[in-house]
Amino acid sequence: MNGEPDIVKELRGAEKQGEMKELKEEDEKISQIVDKNPIPTLVIDNNHIITHWNKTLERITGLSAEKMVGTKKQWKAFYSNECPILADLLVDNKSENDIVTYHSNKYHKSTLVEGAYEGEGFFPHLGDDGKWFFFTAAPLRNVNGVTIGAIESLQDITEWKKINDRVVSSEEKFRSIFENANDAIFLMNEDTFIECNPKTGEMFGCDREDILQRKPYEFSPPHQPDGRDSKEKALERINVAFAGEPQFFEWKHKKLDGTLFDAEVGLNRVEIEGKAMLQAVVRDITERKQTEEELRNSEEKYRNLVEMGPDAVITVNLEGLITSCNTAALKMIELPRDEYIGRHLSEVGPLQEGDMPKYLEGVDSLKIGKTPPPLEFQFKRKDGISGWAEGHIGLLKRNEKIIGAQLIISDITGKRMALNELKDAHELLFTINRGLERKIQERTSEIEKLVKQKDEFINQLSHDLKTPLTPIMILMPIVNEQLKDVKSRDLMEVINRNVYFIKDLVDKTVDLARLNSTKIEIVVKDTNLLSEVSNIIKNSQVLLDENNISIENKIGEKIFVKADRLRLGELLNNLITNSIKYTLDSGGEITIDAKEEGDFVTISVKDTGIGIKQERLSHVFDEFYKVDISRHDLDSSGLGLAICKRIVEKHGGKIWVESPGRGKGTAFYFTLKSGKK
């Protein structure tokens, strides 16, 4: 030891003064008191050196007095890192604020010992699950009042804390149950409410203050459903419960606004602080009562439906004995009910003994979760003629336990007869169909032959017409140059226009014939729509200018379609040319637009031309149809829009036309599949 403890110094001073013997005896007494004390205790001097560490403290900390006395390691018993204990702070005369700084608010001044502090703390490293200790630390002073050390004792309050926590937890649990219960809970002193939970106010439609100090029969109608006086009956129940016999009954209650509701009430006597009181638990069963009433009505309806139904309904138990049947079943078996119930199903019908294996097989299938097919069997009718019946089997269960089976049996004699007649009709129809198929095949062969002849005729006609037309078209300009007089030139112009009309008609007729053919193939590619439309507009610009028509292209540059570029150009050219033909001589406007809609692009060509009457709209795509023959007898072959329709259909799209009427313009729409950008 570096230096002597203060107590030793005191002893030396006392020796010098002739009091050595008395001090030694006093010290021995103190040591014996500390060591023999059953309360864990330690003593330190004013240099914080441990002077006493008793046996009890050794046991609870696992640290011996031999290792601790003479050291300043008192903190090791309580903390993992060096930290002043309460006794250390008292030796240093620390203020209450300093103590709070080190140990928060866990300690406070003792009300019994002057200058002492006490408090409690949890030490997880002591014992198996940690220990709670109550600490008391007091300063040690000499005769002159000077602090020469401090004594600190510990009291193990672990079990007390556990019990207290359980009590607090239990109180909180029961308080939570009371506050959050879905039933109204009252506490009654004699016949007066003195406490209730929040559900009570909700159930009775009022505040807690409206219930306390009032009587239960004040929240009841004058009379109960059995006709008895509510007050009289309530007091009778209360008195019986106070006598120690719990009560449980149904009651008609009344809310504060007068609304009646059904309730279940439980009354039990309880002892609180030595005084007998009643606990009342009230449950609103209005909804349950309504459900029960609806269930009774539903069961009654079911019984009526079963009883009045046209199909026989029979129930049997697990032994096959009949337990119930409806009127239809009795009519089928021609027995009175009392002679039918209780007998075996195979004995009295309508199932016969030979049908029972199929019936039992169906029951076994249902037991393993499979649905058996309908059971068909014969039975004897009243007139002695055998009839046919169809039975559907179902299991009867109670609390998920199979208690029997139900048979729903329909008389299908008429149905079987109808099926036989239908079978005969089917056979006849089959024979007729085979004859029709042969005729259709013959006609189809004839039609295919005619179509082939038509295609060959058109191709030959095209060749035969084009052959003489070609030299005529070559020679006409030469002849026209040699004509001198104006009249002859005008006649030649008429001839020239008609020749070109014939050529256009031949070309379009052949084109339409090819498009109608199933053999024609189109080469579809991802095509930029704006680029294609721009090219067609550019090629048509001279014709647009001649007719004083402006055209607006609104198509976005990022729109692509899947199309045969040659056929797409023909389609757009026909629609633009059509708009030009049917625009007023004074000029007009054409607008082309497109928008993407899912997997398709819808393209529109709108003009401000003469429009189309509603009754003519459905014919515009017909072959050789002309909207206005009087104005354009040689300007149109009547095949352009029909060709447009075939082109769109070959691409898997659709085309249609809209017009508000004559003089209000026309709008053509068609769809093509969206292409990749």
XYZ file of C-alpha atoms in Angstrom:
677
model
C 0.000 0.000 0.000
C 1.211 3.450 -0.894
C 0.598 5.317 2.323
C -1.615 4.502 5.274
C -5.422 4.725 5.375
C -6.928 7.649 7.189
C -8.370 5.314 9.778
C -4.846 4.035 10.565
C -3.687 7.612 10.868
C -6.538 8.286 13.256
C -5.506 5.258 15.285
C -1.921 6.444 15.432
C -3.122 9.848 16.575
C -5.324 8.252 19.198
C -2.391 6.140 20.415
C -0.354 9.216 20.854
C -3.155 10.679 22.892
C -3.439 7.525 25.036
C -6.692 6.329 23.405
C -5.234 3.568 21.201
C -6.857 0.778 23.155
C -10.361 2.231 23.001
C -10.124 2.907 19.262
C -8.920 -0.601 18.538
C -11.792 -2.044 20.491
C -14.218 0.232 18.668
C -12.757 -0.743 15.299
C -13.063 -4.425 16.162
C -16.716 -3.898 17.106
C -17.375 -2.105 13.825
C -15.602 -4.876 11.863
C -17.654 -7.567 13.600
C -20.879 -5.617 12.987
C -20.056 -5.178 9.286
C -18.808 -8.723 8.733
C -21.692 -10.390 10.568
C -24.307 -8.144 8.908
C -26.591 -10.259 6.654
C -26.952 -7.202 4.401
C -24.172 -6.855 1.780
C -22.005 -3.972 3.058
C -18.748 -2.232 2.213
C -16.801 0.588 3.880
C -14.251 2.954 2.320
C -12.062 5.605 3.893
C -11.646 9.180 2.756
C -9.011 8.027 0.226
C -11.598 5.680 -1.378
C -9.722 2.626 -0.109
C -11.892 -0.334 0.874
C -11.606 -1.074 4.608
C -14.490 -3.554 4.970
C -16.063 -6.005 2.512
C -18.380 -8.409 4.337
C -19.139 -12.089 3.679
C -22.600 -11.414 2.252
C -21.131 -9.017 -0.303
C -18.528 -11.652 -1.191
C -21.299 -14.169 -2.001
C -23.386 -11.911 -4.242
C -20.434 -10.375 -6.150
C -18.060 -13.355 -6.266
C -15.252 -11.012 -5.132
C -13.460 -11.919 -1.858
C -12.609 -9.434 0.900
C -8.983 -10.592 0.658
C -8.795 -9.275 -2.927
C -10.886 -6.141 -2.383
C -9.872 -4.688 1.024
C -7.051 -2.202 0.668
C -7.894 -1.438 -2.981
C -9.916 1.193 -4.778
C -11.676 -1.388 -6.990
C -15.114 -1.224 -5.412
C -16.508 -0.323 -8.846
C -15.617 -3.812 -10.208
C -18.518 -5.360 -8.302
C -21.050 -3.230 -10.166
C -19.651 -1.823 -13.424
C -17.588 -3.097 -16.360
C -15.594 0.170 -16.502
C -14.213 2.267 -13.649
C -16.929 4.478 -12.262
C -17.439 6.032 -8.777
C -20.038 4.287 -6.666
C -22.394 6.197 -4.410
C -20.049 5.880 -1.387
C -17.191 7.443 -3.433
C -19.326 10.482 -4.202
C -20.203 10.951 -0.522
C -16.537 10.750 0.523
C -15.797 13.541 -1.956
C -18.727 15.538 -0.553
C -20.296 15.714 -4.020
C -23.480 17.726 -4.342
C -26.823 16.280 -5.278
C -26.397 17.659 -8.824
C -23.052 15.836 -9.143
C -24.685 12.593 -8.029
C -27.387 13.042 -10.650
C -24.653 13.644 -13.259
C -23.060 10.271 -12.506
C -26.157 8.213 -11.770
C -29.024 10.048 -13.453
C -32.153 10.163 -11.292
C -31.801 6.668 -9.855
C -30.773 8.020 -6.422
C -32.296 10.452 -3.935
C -31.652 11.745 -0.445
C -32.539 9.413 2.407
C -35.381 10.530 4.639
C -34.000 8.493 7.581
C -30.229 9.210 7.715
C -28.826 12.712 7.412
C -26.450 13.094 4.478
C -27.254 9.612 3.173
C -28.493 8.738 -0.301
C -30.482 5.746 -1.468
C -31.726 4.358 -4.756
C -31.973 1.256 -6.921
C -30.268 -0.146 -10.006
C -30.087 -3.211 -12.242
C -26.785 -5.063 -12.732
C -27.008 -7.568 -15.612
C -23.693 -9.330 -14.871
C -24.720 -10.448 -11.375
C -26.551 -13.769 -10.995
C -27.974 -15.795 -13.883
C -30.317 -13.123 -15.239
C -28.992 -9.999 -13.526
C -29.850 -8.511 -10.121
C -31.802 -5.526 -8.821
C -30.302 -3.857 -5.686
C -31.560 -1.148 -3.354
C -28.547 0.978 -2.267
C -28.085 3.042 0.870
C -24.844 5.026 1.290
C -24.010 7.215 4.288
C -20.907 9.280 5.178
C -18.748 8.300 8.197
C -17.641 11.270 10.310
C -15.289 11.615 13.292
C -16.118 13.359 16.524
C -15.347 16.657 14.886
C -17.840 16.057 12.045
C -15.149 15.549 9.417
C -15.897 12.901 6.770
C -13.425 10.068 7.192
C -15.144 7.505 4.914
C -18.494 6.117 3.788
C -20.518 2.963 4.264
C -22.741 1.494 1.561
C -25.200 -1.389 1.934
C -27.144 -3.313 -0.711
C -30.502 -5.008 -0.540
C -31.387 -7.632 -3.212
C -34.841 -6.587 -4.484
C -34.808 -8.748 -7.635
C -37.724 -10.962 -6.589
C -39.672 -7.963 -5.333
C -39.135 -6.213 -8.684
C -40.317 -9.307 -10.565
C -43.425 -9.542 -8.408
C -44.034 -5.811 -8.754
C -43.585 -6.009 -12.561
C -46.045 -8.894 -12.704
C -48.531 -6.952 -10.603
C -48.123 -3.850 -12.763
C -48.359 -5.968 -15.919
C -51.427 -7.742 -14.568
C -53.059 -4.430 -13.664
C -52.259 -3.029 -17.098
C -53.563 -6.206 -18.737
C -56.839 -6.161 -16.855
C -57.165 -2.409 -17.367
C -56.580 -2.926 -21.080
C -59.181 -5.719 -21.157
C -61.618 -3.509 -19.283
C -60.999 -0.470 -21.474
C -60.895 -2.310 -24.818
C -63.503 -5.001 -24.235
C -66.100 -5.325 -26.968
C -68.788 -5.819 -24.302
C -70.155 -3.212 -21.923
C -68.748 -3.819 -18.404
C -70.399 -2.227 -15.357
C -69.568 -2.209 -11.668
C -72.644 -1.896 -9.446
C -72.991 -0.958 -5.797
C -76.330 -2.496 -4.869
C -78.486 -1.456 -7.875
C -76.478 1.617 -8.919
C -73.772 1.893 -11.593
C -70.505 3.212 -10.122
C -68.065 2.380 -12.945
C -68.194 1.413 -16.633
C -65.861 0.963 -19.598
C -65.846 3.018 -22.858
C -67.842 0.357 -24.745
C -70.752 1.042 -22.388
C -71.183 4.606 -23.621
C -70.906 3.456 -27.226
C -73.510 0.709 -26.700
C -76.006 2.920 -24.876
C -75.379 5.991 -27.043
C -74.272 8.308 -24.249
C -71.313 9.524 -22.209
C -69.891 7.816 -19.125
C -71.304 10.575 -16.923
C -74.811 9.810 -18.226
C -74.548 6.241 -16.877
C -72.868 6.536 -13.470
C -75.146 6.757 -10.413
C -78.116 5.528 -12.439
C -80.059 2.247 -12.255
C -79.983 -0.567 -14.858
C -83.769 -0.519 -15.267
C -83.544 3.165 -16.259
C -81.928 1.872 -19.479
C -84.784 -0.566 -20.126
C -88.295 -0.271 -21.583
C -91.172 -0.419 -19.028
C -91.739 -4.110 -19.756
C -89.639 -7.013 -21.008
C -90.775 -9.220 -23.956
C -92.334 -11.712 -21.505
C -94.613 -8.912 -20.205
C -92.954 -8.521 -16.804
C -92.074 -5.141 -15.298
C -88.435 -4.324 -16.136
C -87.611 -2.814 -12.705
C -89.150 -5.683 -10.778
C -87.427 -8.326 -12.890
C -84.051 -6.489 -12.782
C -84.083 -6.200 -8.964
C -84.941 -9.898 -8.698
C -81.912 -10.834 -10.829
C -79.646 -8.429 -8.895
C -80.673 -9.853 -5.505
C -80.071 -13.431 -6.651
C -76.603 -12.470 -7.959
C -75.736 -10.677 -4.683
C -76.720 -13.880 -2.881
C -73.852 -15.602 -4.715
C -75.669 -17.216 -7.659
C -74.293 -15.911 -10.997
C -76.958 -14.807 -13.494
C -76.921 -15.057 -17.283
C -79.985 -14.007 -19.269
C -81.302 -12.107 -22.303
C -82.613 -8.574 -21.775
C -84.273 -5.868 -23.805
C -82.251 -2.683 -23.230
C -82.861 0.916 -24.255
C -80.345 3.480 -25.463
C -80.381 7.069 -24.219
C -82.298 8.133 -27.350
C -84.951 5.454 -26.739
C -83.736 2.928 -29.339
C -84.299 -0.645 -28.153
C -81.762 -3.433 -28.588
C -81.374 -7.061 -27.517
C -78.614 -7.977 -25.099
C -77.091 -10.847 -23.162
C -76.407 -9.905 -19.519
C -74.098 -11.643 -17.050
C -74.171 -10.729 -13.318
C -71.462 -11.889 -10.895
C -70.758 -10.935 -7.280
C -67.211 -9.623 -6.682
C -65.337 -8.510 -3.535
C -63.513 -5.180 -3.849
C -61.662 -3.890 -0.774
C -63.818 -6.125 1.367
C -67.098 -4.841 -0.035
C -69.549 -6.918 -2.070
C -70.369 -5.487 -5.498
C -71.821 -6.733 -8.775
C -70.003 -6.942 -12.065
C -72.342 -6.746 -15.064
C -71.280 -7.707 -18.580
C -73.658 -6.679 -21.382
C -73.320 -7.882 -24.973
C -75.389 -6.423 -27.819
C -76.934 -9.417 -29.637
C -79.313 -7.469 -31.889
C -77.408 -8.470 -35.015
C -77.183 -12.088 -33.852
C -80.913 -12.181 -33.153
C -81.610 -10.765 -36.601
C -79.279 -13.376 -38.128
C -81.027 -16.138 -36.202
C -84.384 -14.858 -37.410
C -83.113 -14.694 -40.985
C -81.720 -18.221 -40.592
C -85.070 -19.495 -39.327
C -86.808 -17.813 -42.263
C -84.192 -19.234 -44.642
C -84.635 -22.738 -43.219
C -88.393 -22.398 -43.534
C -88.039 -21.240 -47.138
C -85.689 -24.154 -47.815
C -88.151 -26.614 -46.303
C -90.948 -25.125 -48.397
C -88.845 -25.281 -51.558
C -87.868 -28.879 -50.864
C -91.397 -29.886 -49.938
C -92.997 -28.174 -52.942
C -90.184 -28.960 -55.424
C -90.809 -31.210 -58.440
C -87.774 -33.410 -57.680
C -87.768 -36.143 -55.044
C -85.485 -35.337 -52.088
C -84.538 -38.218 -49.776
C -82.047 -38.273 -46.879
C -80.528 -41.410 -45.368
C -78.179 -42.106 -42.456
C -74.880 -43.957 -42.634
C -76.709 -47.321 -42.473
C -78.853 -46.438 -45.492
C -82.049 -45.950 -43.460
C -84.363 -43.205 -44.717
C -84.555 -40.210 -42.327
C -86.664 -37.759 -44.367
C -88.352 -37.252 -47.747
C -90.504 -34.678 -49.526
C -93.917 -34.997 -51.189
C -92.403 -35.614 -54.647
C -90.529 -38.651 -53.263
C -93.735 -40.086 -51.760
C -95.507 -39.679 -55.100
C -92.695 -41.509 -56.858
C -92.674 -44.529 -54.502
C -96.466 -44.490 -53.768
C -96.135 -44.992 -50.020
C -97.364 -42.892 -47.043
C -94.633 -41.060 -45.111
C -94.949 -43.117 -41.909
C -94.425 -46.371 -43.873
C -91.386 -44.930 -45.694
C -89.300 -43.212 -43.005
C -86.986 -45.587 -41.139
C -86.842 -48.272 -43.825
C -83.796 -49.160 -45.932
C -83.432 -47.304 -49.232
C -83.087 -50.493 -51.306
C -86.201 -51.991 -49.722
C -88.762 -49.318 -50.620
C -87.188 -47.530 -53.609
C -87.098 -45.692 -55.843
C -83.601 -47.248 -55.983
C -83.682 -51.008 -56.411
C -81.305 -53.495 -54.843
C -79.350 -53.759 -58.089
C -78.763 -49.976 -58.078
C -77.194 -49.910 -54.582
C -73.577 -50.687 -55.672
C -73.562 -47.599 -57.928
C -75.086 -45.531 -55.099
C -72.446 -46.709 -52.583
C -69.686 -46.088 -55.138
C -70.928 -42.500 -55.511
C -70.903 -41.997 -51.712
C -67.329 -43.327 -51.508
C -66.234 -40.914 -54.270
C -67.684 -37.960 -52.351
C -65.839 -39.030 -49.195
C -62.474 -38.683 -50.982
C -63.414 -35.346 -52.583
C -64.441 -36.568 -56.055
C -67.736 -35.694 -57.745
C -69.519 -38.840 -58.990
C -71.512 -38.801 -62.248
C -75.337 -38.668 -62.040
C -76.897 -42.017 -61.145
C -79.392 -43.200 -63.784
C -81.814 -46.028 -62.971
C -85.295 -47.386 -63.784
C -88.302 -47.327 -61.476
C -91.931 -48.436 -61.676
C -94.453 -45.631 -62.159
C -98.107 -45.640 -60.988
C -99.340 -46.774 -64.378
C -97.058 -49.823 -64.206
C -94.768 -48.532 -66.924
C -91.063 -48.371 -66.122
C -89.754 -44.843 -65.922
C -86.249 -43.437 -65.943
C -84.795 -41.366 -63.106
C -81.582 -39.411 -62.558
C -80.164 -39.111 -59.050
C -77.566 -36.693 -57.659
C -75.840 -37.723 -54.413
C -74.570 -35.332 -51.736
C -73.085 -35.863 -48.273
C -74.788 -34.614 -45.106
C -72.388 -33.232 -42.476
C -72.636 -31.919 -38.934
C -69.591 -30.151 -37.500
C -67.523 -31.485 -40.436
C -68.564 -35.075 -39.559
C -70.431 -37.133 -42.197
C -73.817 -38.206 -40.828
C -75.512 -39.452 -43.991
C -76.354 -38.700 -47.609
C -78.976 -36.820 -49.631
C -80.497 -38.000 -52.914
C -82.138 -35.552 -55.326
C -84.026 -37.618 -57.926
C -85.579 -36.298 -61.148
C -87.991 -38.184 -63.381
C -86.258 -38.079 -66.772
C -88.591 -40.434 -68.637
C -89.740 -37.630 -70.949
C -86.165 -36.440 -71.326
C -85.020 -39.942 -72.337
C -87.835 -40.150 -74.900
C -86.910 -36.729 -76.234
C -83.238 -37.764 -76.410
C -84.161 -40.861 -78.398
C -86.216 -38.743 -80.775
C -83.355 -36.260 -80.985
C -80.958 -39.104 -81.730
C -83.167 -40.252 -84.583
C -83.370 -36.664 -85.828
C -79.564 -36.369 -85.610
C -79.120 -39.488 -87.689
C -81.543 -38.130 -90.274
C -79.799 -34.758 -90.182
C -76.430 -36.466 -90.563
C -77.689 -38.248 -93.688
C -79.035 -34.976 -95.087
C -75.782 -33.175 -94.251
C -73.720 -35.750 -96.057
C -75.868 -35.208 -99.145
C -75.515 -31.433 -98.769
C -71.757 -31.738 -98.343
C -71.526 -33.642 -101.629
C -73.624 -31.008 -103.369
C -71.554 -28.205 -101.803
C -68.349 -29.891 -102.935
C -69.778 -30.181 -106.436
C -70.867 -26.527 -106.440
C -67.528 -25.447 -104.945
C -65.721 -27.262 -107.705
C -67.965 -25.560 -110.276
C -67.402 -22.138 -108.626
C -63.625 -22.658 -108.549
C -63.791 -23.572 -112.215
C -65.852 -20.436 -112.983
C -63.460 -18.262 -110.936
C -60.556 -19.710 -112.847
C -62.362 -19.063 -116.108
C -63.156 -15.518 -114.940
C -59.490 -14.843 -114.072
C -58.403 -16.282 -117.409
C -61.074 -14.233 -119.188
C -59.996 -11.018 -117.449
C -56.348 -11.657 -118.187
C -57.148 -12.471 -121.825
C -59.467 -9.462 -122.065
C -56.745 -7.262 -120.634
C -54.286 -8.565 -123.189
C -56.784 -8.315 -126.069
C -57.764 -4.750 -125.138
C -54.262 -3.514 -124.417
C -52.882 -4.904 -127.688
C -54.958 -2.606 -130.000
C -54.903 0.268 -127.480
C -51.118 0.520 -127.416
C -50.608 1.514 -131.115
C -53.679 3.785 -130.959
C -52.198 5.650 -127.950
C -48.859 5.946 -129.774
C -50.394 7.158 -133.058
C -52.963 9.612 -131.657
C -50.440 12.324 -130.722
C -48.871 12.024 -134.172
C -52.255 12.294 -135.894
C -53.199 15.184 -133.641
C -50.070 17.087 -134.738
C -51.034 16.674 -138.417
C -54.587 17.987 -137.985
C -54.895 21.643 -138.947
C -58.398 22.744 -138.114
C -59.536 23.263 -134.504
C -62.701 21.162 -134.789
C -60.766 18.083 -135.847
C -58.336 18.595 -132.950
C -61.295 18.798 -130.485
C -62.699 15.526 -131.846
C -59.308 13.921 -131.492
C -59.161 15.117 -127.858
C -62.478 13.362 -127.171
C -61.129 10.166 -128.752
C -57.905 10.493 -126.754
C -59.766 10.928 -123.408
C -61.970 7.881 -124.066
C -59.008 5.746 -125.052
C -57.214 6.630 -121.816
C -60.431 5.926 -119.835
C -60.637 2.458 -121.442
C -56.981 1.815 -120.590
C -57.500 2.933 -116.934
C -60.633 0.775 -116.682
C -58.752 -2.252 -118.033
C -55.793 -1.700 -115.670
C -57.995 -1.337 -112.603
C -60.223 -4.260 -113.516
C -57.184 -6.490 -113.811
C -55.732 -5.074 -110.585
C -58.986 -5.674 -108.696
C -59.172 -9.223 -110.049
C -55.647 -9.904 -108.801
C -56.435 -8.453 -105.355
C -59.523 -10.668 -105.133
C -57.378 -13.711 -105.791
C -56.143 -15.752 -102.802
C -52.849 -16.400 -104.579
C -51.608 -12.820 -104.544
C -48.899 -12.097 -101.947
C -47.962 -8.739 -100.476
C -44.447 -7.954 -99.227
C -44.817 -6.288 -95.820
C -41.985 -4.172 -94.400
C -41.619 -1.622 -91.602
C -42.323 1.637 -93.411
C -42.104 5.276 -92.334
C -45.618 6.612 -92.976
C -44.635 10.294 -93.212
C -42.073 9.543 -95.943
C -44.554 7.561 -98.056
C -47.326 10.160 -97.753
C -44.880 12.969 -98.604
C -43.855 11.156 -101.815
C -47.477 10.695 -102.914
C -48.251 14.382 -102.226
C -45.185 15.402 -104.220
C -46.270 13.261 -107.191
C -49.812 14.686 -107.003
C -48.739 18.324 -106.636
C -49.424 19.286 -110.278
C -52.972 17.883 -110.091
C -53.503 19.644 -106.738
C -52.349 22.958 -108.158
C -54.527 22.602 -111.281
C -57.599 22.128 -109.061
C -56.642 24.886 -106.590
C -56.459 22.408 -103.685
C -54.158 22.807 -100.677
C -53.038 19.712 -98.759
C -51.790 19.458 -95.150
C -49.728 16.517 -93.904
C -50.019 16.164 -90.085
C -48.406 12.739 -89.775
C -45.652 12.481 -87.150
C -42.179 11.538 -88.312
C -41.894 8.655 -85.799
C -44.932 6.695 -86.988
C -44.126 3.403 -88.740
C -46.495 0.847 -90.271
C -46.170 -2.681 -91.616
C -47.056 -2.337 -95.323
C -46.279 -3.295 -98.896
C -44.826 0.037 -100.060
C -46.118 -0.361 -103.653
C -49.667 -1.163 -102.496
C -49.551 1.537 -99.784
C -48.625 4.116 -102.446
C -51.502 2.899 -104.657
C -53.905 3.128 -101.682
C -52.886 6.688 -100.740
C -52.833 7.832 -104.374
C -56.393 6.515 -104.933
C -57.717 8.255 -101.786
C -56.034 11.602 -102.624
C -57.163 11.377 -106.256
C -60.706 10.594 -105.087
C -60.699 13.686 -102.821
C -59.486 15.841 -105.744
C -62.230 14.496 -108.059
C -65.010 15.266 -105.596
C -63.803 18.720 -104.512
C -65.621 21.831 -105.783
C -64.246 23.613 -108.835
C -63.496 26.643 -106.658
C -60.897 24.609 -104.747
C -60.643 23.149 -101.279
C -58.461 21.494 -98.655
C -57.241 17.953 -97.957
C -55.846 16.932 -94.534
C -53.916 13.715 -93.896
C -53.303 12.581 -90.322
C -52.446 9.431 -88.329
C -52.427 8.310 -84.703
C -51.197 5.165 -82.980
C -53.833 3.122 -81.131
C -52.375 0.005 -79.514
C -51.042 -2.407 -82.157
C -52.558 -0.406 -85.046
C -52.186 2.997 -86.688
C -55.343 4.792 -87.875
C -54.766 6.983 -90.990
C -57.308 9.568 -92.121
C -57.752 11.464 -95.421
C -60.264 14.323 -95.041
C -61.464 16.764 -97.700
C -63.819 19.737 -97.947
C -65.499 18.402 -101.097
C -69.110 17.714 -102.066
C -69.642 15.112 -99.329
C -71.787 11.975 -99.463
C -75.419 11.420 -98.519
C -75.964 9.029 -95.611
C -77.844 6.479 -97.721
C -74.866 6.249 -100.123
C -72.103 5.764 -97.521
C -72.540 1.995 -97.353
C -71.976 1.647 -101.161
C -68.827 3.708 -101.739
C -66.561 0.636 -101.676
C -68.774 -1.330 -104.098
C -67.264 -2.142 -107.479
C -68.168 0.299 -110.316
C -70.126 2.510 -107.841
C -70.008 6.282 -108.513
C -71.146 8.838 -105.947
C -71.953 11.565 -108.519
C -72.315 10.198 -112.050
C -73.561 13.513 -113.465
C -70.308 15.368 -112.623
C -67.685 12.735 -113.244
C -68.919 10.258 -115.833
C -65.449 9.700 -117.430
C -63.253 10.855 -114.519
C -63.806 7.691 -112.495
C -64.021 3.990 -113.254
C -65.828 3.266 -109.961
C -63.089 0.797 -109.008
C -60.584 2.965 -107.098
C -62.242 2.690 -103.650
C -62.985 -1.007 -104.162
C -59.240 -1.492 -104.817
C -58.455 0.530 -101.643
C -60.692 -1.777 -99.611
C -58.972 -4.909 -100.958
C -55.486 -3.470 -100.265
C -56.366 -2.618 -96.638
C -57.949 -6.050 -96.067
C -54.867 -7.770 -97.517
C -52.844 -5.913 -94.820
C -55.187 -7.140 -92.056
C -56.767 -3.713 -91.470
C -60.159 -2.149 -92.051
C -61.412 0.907 -93.957
C -64.493 3.083 -93.571
C -65.900 6.461 -94.620
C -67.712 9.242 -92.761
C -69.519 12.335 -94.074
C -71.851 14.836 -92.365
C -73.789 15.112 -95.653
C -73.832 16.829 -99.021
C -71.535 19.858 -99.264
C -69.843 19.079 -95.910
C -66.809 17.087 -96.996
C -65.758 13.467 -96.609
C -63.304 11.605 -94.337
C -61.784 8.214 -95.189
C -60.173 6.155 -92.392
C -58.134 2.965 -92.601
C -55.929 0.995 -90.195
C -52.562 -0.701 -90.624
C -50.484 -2.659 -88.118
C -47.852 -0.632 -86.250
C -44.304 -1.125 -87.449
C -40.949 -1.042 -85.657
C -39.124 2.279 -85.628
